PDB file of C-alpha atoms in Angstrom:
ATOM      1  CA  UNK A   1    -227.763 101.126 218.100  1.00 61.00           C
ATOM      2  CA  UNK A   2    -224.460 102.013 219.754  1.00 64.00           C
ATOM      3  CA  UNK A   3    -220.704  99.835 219.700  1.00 63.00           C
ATOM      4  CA  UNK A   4    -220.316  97.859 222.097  1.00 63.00           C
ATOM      5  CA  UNK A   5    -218.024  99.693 224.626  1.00 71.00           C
ATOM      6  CA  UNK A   6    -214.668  98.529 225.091  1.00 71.00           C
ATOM      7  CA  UNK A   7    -214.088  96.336 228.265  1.00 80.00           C
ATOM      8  CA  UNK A   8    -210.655  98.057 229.106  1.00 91.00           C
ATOM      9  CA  UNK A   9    -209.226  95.255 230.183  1.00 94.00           C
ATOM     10  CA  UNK A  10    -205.671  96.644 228.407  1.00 96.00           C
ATOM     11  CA  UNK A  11    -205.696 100.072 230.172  1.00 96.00           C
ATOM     12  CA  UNK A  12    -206.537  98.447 233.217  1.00 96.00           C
ATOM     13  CA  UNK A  13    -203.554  95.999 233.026  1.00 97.00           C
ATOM     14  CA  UNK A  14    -201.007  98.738 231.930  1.00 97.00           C
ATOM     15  CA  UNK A  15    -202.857 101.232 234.676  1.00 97.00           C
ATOM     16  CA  UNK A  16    -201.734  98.078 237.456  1.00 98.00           C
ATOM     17  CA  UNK A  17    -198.202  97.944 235.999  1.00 98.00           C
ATOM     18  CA  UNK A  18    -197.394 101.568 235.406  1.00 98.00           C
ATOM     19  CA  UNK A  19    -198.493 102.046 239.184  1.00 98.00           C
ATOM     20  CA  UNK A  20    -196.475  99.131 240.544  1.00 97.00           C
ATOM     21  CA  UNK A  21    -193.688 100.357 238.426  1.00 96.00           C
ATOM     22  CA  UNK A  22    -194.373 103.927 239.894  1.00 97.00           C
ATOM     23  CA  UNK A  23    -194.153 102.861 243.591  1.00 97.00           C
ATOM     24  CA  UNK A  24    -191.124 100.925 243.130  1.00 94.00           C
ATOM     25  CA  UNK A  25    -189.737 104.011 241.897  1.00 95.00           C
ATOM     26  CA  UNK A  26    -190.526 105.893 244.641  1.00 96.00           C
ATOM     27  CA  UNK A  27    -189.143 103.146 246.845  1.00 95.00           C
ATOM     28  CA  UNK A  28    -185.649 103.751 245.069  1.00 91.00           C
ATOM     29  CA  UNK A  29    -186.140 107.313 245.385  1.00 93.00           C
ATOM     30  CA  UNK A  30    -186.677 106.934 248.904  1.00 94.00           C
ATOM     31  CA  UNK A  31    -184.122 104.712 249.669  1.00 91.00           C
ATOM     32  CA  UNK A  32    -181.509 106.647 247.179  1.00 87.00           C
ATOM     33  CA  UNK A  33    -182.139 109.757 249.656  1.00 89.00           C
ATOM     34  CA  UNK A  34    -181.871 107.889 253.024  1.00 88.00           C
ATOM     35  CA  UNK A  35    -178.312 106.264 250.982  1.00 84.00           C
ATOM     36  CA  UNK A  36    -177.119 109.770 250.199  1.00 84.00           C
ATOM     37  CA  UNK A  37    -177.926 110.840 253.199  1.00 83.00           C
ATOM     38  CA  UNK A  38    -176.093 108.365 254.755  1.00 84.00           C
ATOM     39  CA  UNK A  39    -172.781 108.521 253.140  1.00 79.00           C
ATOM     40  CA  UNK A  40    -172.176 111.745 253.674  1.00 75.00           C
ATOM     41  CA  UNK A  41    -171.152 112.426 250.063  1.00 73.00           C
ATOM     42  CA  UNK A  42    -172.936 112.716 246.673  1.00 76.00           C
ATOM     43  CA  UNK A  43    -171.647 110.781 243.746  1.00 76.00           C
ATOM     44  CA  UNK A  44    -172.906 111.381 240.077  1.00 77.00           C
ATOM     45  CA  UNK A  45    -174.227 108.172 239.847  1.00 77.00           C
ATOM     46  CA  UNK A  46    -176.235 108.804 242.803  1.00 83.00           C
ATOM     47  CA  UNK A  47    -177.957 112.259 241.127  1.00 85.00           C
ATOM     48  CA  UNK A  48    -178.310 109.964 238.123  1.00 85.00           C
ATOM     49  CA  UNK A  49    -180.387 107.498 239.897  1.00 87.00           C
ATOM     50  CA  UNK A  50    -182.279 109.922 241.929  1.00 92.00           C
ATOM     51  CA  UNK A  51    -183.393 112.090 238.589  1.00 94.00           C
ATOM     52  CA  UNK A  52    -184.131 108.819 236.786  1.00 94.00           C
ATOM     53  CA  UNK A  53    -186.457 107.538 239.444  1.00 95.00           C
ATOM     54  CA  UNK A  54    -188.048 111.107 240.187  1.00 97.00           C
ATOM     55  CA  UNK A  55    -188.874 111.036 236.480  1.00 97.00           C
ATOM     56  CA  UNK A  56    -190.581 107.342 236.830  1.00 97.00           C
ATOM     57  CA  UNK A  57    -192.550 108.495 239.930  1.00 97.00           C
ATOM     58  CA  UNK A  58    -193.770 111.004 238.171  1.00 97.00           C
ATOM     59  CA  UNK A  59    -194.992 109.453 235.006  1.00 98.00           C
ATOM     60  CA  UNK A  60    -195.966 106.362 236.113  1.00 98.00           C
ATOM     61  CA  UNK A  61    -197.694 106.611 239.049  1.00 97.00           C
ATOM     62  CA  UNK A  62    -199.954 109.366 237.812  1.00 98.00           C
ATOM     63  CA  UNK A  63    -200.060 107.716 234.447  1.00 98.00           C
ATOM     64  CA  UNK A  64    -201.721 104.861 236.023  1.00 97.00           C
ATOM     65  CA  UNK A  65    -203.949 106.300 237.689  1.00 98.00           C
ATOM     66  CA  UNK A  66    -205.455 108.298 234.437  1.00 97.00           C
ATOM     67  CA  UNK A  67    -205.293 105.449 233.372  1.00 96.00           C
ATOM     68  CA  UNK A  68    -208.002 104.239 235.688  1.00 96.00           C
ATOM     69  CA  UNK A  69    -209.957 107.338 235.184  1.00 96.00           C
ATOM     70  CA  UNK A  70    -210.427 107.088 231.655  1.00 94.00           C
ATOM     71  CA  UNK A  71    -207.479 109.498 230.567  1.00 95.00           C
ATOM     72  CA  UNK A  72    -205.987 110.052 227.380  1.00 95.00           C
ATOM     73  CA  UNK A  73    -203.556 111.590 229.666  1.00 97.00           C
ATOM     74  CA  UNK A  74    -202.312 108.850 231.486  1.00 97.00           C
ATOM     75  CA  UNK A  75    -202.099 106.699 228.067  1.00 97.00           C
ATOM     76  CA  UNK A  76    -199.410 109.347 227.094  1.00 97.00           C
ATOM     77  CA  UNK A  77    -197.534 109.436 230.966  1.00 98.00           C
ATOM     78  CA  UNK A  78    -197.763 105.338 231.225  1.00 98.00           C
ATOM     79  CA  UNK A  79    -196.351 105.429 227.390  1.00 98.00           C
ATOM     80  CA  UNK A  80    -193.638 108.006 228.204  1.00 98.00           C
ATOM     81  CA  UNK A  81    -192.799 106.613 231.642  1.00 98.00           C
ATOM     82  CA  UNK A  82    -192.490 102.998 230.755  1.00 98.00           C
ATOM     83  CA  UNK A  83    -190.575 104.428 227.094  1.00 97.00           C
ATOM     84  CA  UNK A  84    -188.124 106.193 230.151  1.00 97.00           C
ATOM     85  CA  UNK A  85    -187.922 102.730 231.710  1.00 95.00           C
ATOM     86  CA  UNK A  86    -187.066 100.646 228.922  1.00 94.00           C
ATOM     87  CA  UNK A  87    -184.327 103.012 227.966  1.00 94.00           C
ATOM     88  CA  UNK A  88    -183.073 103.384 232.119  1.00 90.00           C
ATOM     89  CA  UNK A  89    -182.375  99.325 232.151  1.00 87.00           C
ATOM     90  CA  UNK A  90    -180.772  99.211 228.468  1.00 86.00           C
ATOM     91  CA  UNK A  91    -178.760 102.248 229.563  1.00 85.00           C
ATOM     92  CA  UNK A  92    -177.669 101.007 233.125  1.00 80.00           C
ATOM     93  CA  UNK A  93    -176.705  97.509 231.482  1.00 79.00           C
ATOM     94  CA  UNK A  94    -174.343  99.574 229.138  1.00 80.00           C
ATOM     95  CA  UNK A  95    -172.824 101.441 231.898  1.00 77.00           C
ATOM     96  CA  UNK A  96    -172.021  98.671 233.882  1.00 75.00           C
ATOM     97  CA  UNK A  97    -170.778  96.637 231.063  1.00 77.00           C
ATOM     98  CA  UNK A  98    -168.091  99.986 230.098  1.00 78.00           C
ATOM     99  CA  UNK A  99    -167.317  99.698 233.680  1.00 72.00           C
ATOM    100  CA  UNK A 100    -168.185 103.716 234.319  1.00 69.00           C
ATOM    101  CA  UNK A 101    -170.948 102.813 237.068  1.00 60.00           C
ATOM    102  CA  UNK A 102    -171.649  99.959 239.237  1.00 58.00           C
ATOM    103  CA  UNK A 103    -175.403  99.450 238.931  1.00 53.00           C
ATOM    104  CA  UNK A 104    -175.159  95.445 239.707  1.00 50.00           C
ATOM    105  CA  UNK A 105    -172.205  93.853 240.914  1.00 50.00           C
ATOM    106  CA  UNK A 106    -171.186  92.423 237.707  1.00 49.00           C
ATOM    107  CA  UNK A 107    -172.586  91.526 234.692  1.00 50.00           C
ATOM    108  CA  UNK A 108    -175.125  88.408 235.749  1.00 53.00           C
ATOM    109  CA  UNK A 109    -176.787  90.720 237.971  1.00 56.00           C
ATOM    110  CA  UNK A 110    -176.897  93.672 235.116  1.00 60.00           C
ATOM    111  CA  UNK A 111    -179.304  91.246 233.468  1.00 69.00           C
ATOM    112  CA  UNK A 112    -180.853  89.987 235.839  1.00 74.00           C
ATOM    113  CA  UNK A 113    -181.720  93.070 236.754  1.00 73.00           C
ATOM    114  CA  UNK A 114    -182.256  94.019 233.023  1.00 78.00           C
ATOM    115  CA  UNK A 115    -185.031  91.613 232.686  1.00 82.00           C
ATOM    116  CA  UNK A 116    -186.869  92.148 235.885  1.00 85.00           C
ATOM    117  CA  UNK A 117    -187.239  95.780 234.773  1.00 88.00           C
ATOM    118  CA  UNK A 118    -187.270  95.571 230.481  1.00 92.00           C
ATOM    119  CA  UNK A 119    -190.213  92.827 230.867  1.00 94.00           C
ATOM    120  CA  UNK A 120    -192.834  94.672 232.918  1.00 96.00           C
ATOM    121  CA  UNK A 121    -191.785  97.734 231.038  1.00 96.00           C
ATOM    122  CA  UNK A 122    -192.575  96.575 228.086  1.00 97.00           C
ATOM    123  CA  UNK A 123    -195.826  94.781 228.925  1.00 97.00           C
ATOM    124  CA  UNK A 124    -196.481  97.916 229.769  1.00 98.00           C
ATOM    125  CA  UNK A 125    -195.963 100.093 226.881  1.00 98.00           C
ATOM    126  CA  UNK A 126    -197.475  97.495 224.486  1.00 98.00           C
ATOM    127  CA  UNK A 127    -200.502  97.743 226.358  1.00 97.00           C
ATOM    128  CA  UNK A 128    -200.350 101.132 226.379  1.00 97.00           C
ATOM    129  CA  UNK A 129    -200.383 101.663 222.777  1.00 97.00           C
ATOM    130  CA  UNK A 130    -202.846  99.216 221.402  1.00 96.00           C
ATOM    131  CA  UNK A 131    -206.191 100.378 220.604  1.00 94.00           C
ATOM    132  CA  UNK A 132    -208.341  98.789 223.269  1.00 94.00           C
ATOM    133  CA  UNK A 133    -206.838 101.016 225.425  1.00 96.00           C
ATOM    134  CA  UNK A 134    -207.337 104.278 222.796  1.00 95.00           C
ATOM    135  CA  UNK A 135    -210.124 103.200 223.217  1.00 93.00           C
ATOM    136  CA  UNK A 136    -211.261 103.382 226.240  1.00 92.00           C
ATOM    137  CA  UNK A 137    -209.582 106.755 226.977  1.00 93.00           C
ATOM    138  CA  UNK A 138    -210.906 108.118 223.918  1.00 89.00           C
ATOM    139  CA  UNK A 139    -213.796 110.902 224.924  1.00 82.00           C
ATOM    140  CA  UNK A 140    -217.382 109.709 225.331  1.00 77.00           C
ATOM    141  CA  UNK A 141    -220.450 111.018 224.424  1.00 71.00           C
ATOM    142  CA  UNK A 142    -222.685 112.196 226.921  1.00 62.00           C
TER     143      UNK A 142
END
């Protein structure tokens, strides 16, 4: 008699929230270039943003998507992406409060913005990791 099989209701979860995390990075990307390419000018803070959310497009949304396909791949992309994520929003809260960047305008909006991005981040790591979702990207027998 075989295990049960697990229901994958974790990776499925963390697959929806590292994808929705992936295309709103990709809307910042998008709307970092069209900002850039507005101004005329390119600021370090800019290049900063546009690397960070290159590197969250590129984990997340593809780590989501493993995800769906049964991937021990995309448990390790989702994991790394929404690791990159958690330590983006601590990191742009710390630059705003030192006054170097201007992230939010102030330091209400820093965590405002600090929560909308640590919470689904997390979620998504935690679900990530646990084993249901080892689990069900772990390699079945045929």
């Amino acid at each position: 008699m075989q295990p049960p099989q697990p229901s994958g209701a974790t990776a499925i979860i963390a697959g929806v929230l590292a994808v929705l995390g992936g295309l709103a990075s990709l809307l910042g990307l998008i709307t970092g270039v069209i900002g850039i390419s507005s101004l005329g000018f390119l600021h370090w803070l800019f290049v900063v943003a546009l690397v960070e959310n290159l590197i969250l497009v590129g984990t997340l949304l593809p780590g989501g998507i493993l995800l769906f396909l049964r991937k021990p791949a995309g448990r390790l992309l989702t994991i790394v992406g929404s690791g990159f994520a958690i330590f983006v929003a601590v990191a742009t809260v710390v630059v705003d409060l030192v006054g170097i960047g201007h992230y939010g305008a102030g330091l209400f909006p820093g965590f405002v913005g600090l929560l909308l991005t640590l919470v689904p981040a997390v979620a998504t790591l935690v679900l990530a990791i646990v084993k249901p979702t080892v689990l069900w990207c772990a390699p079945r027998p045929h």
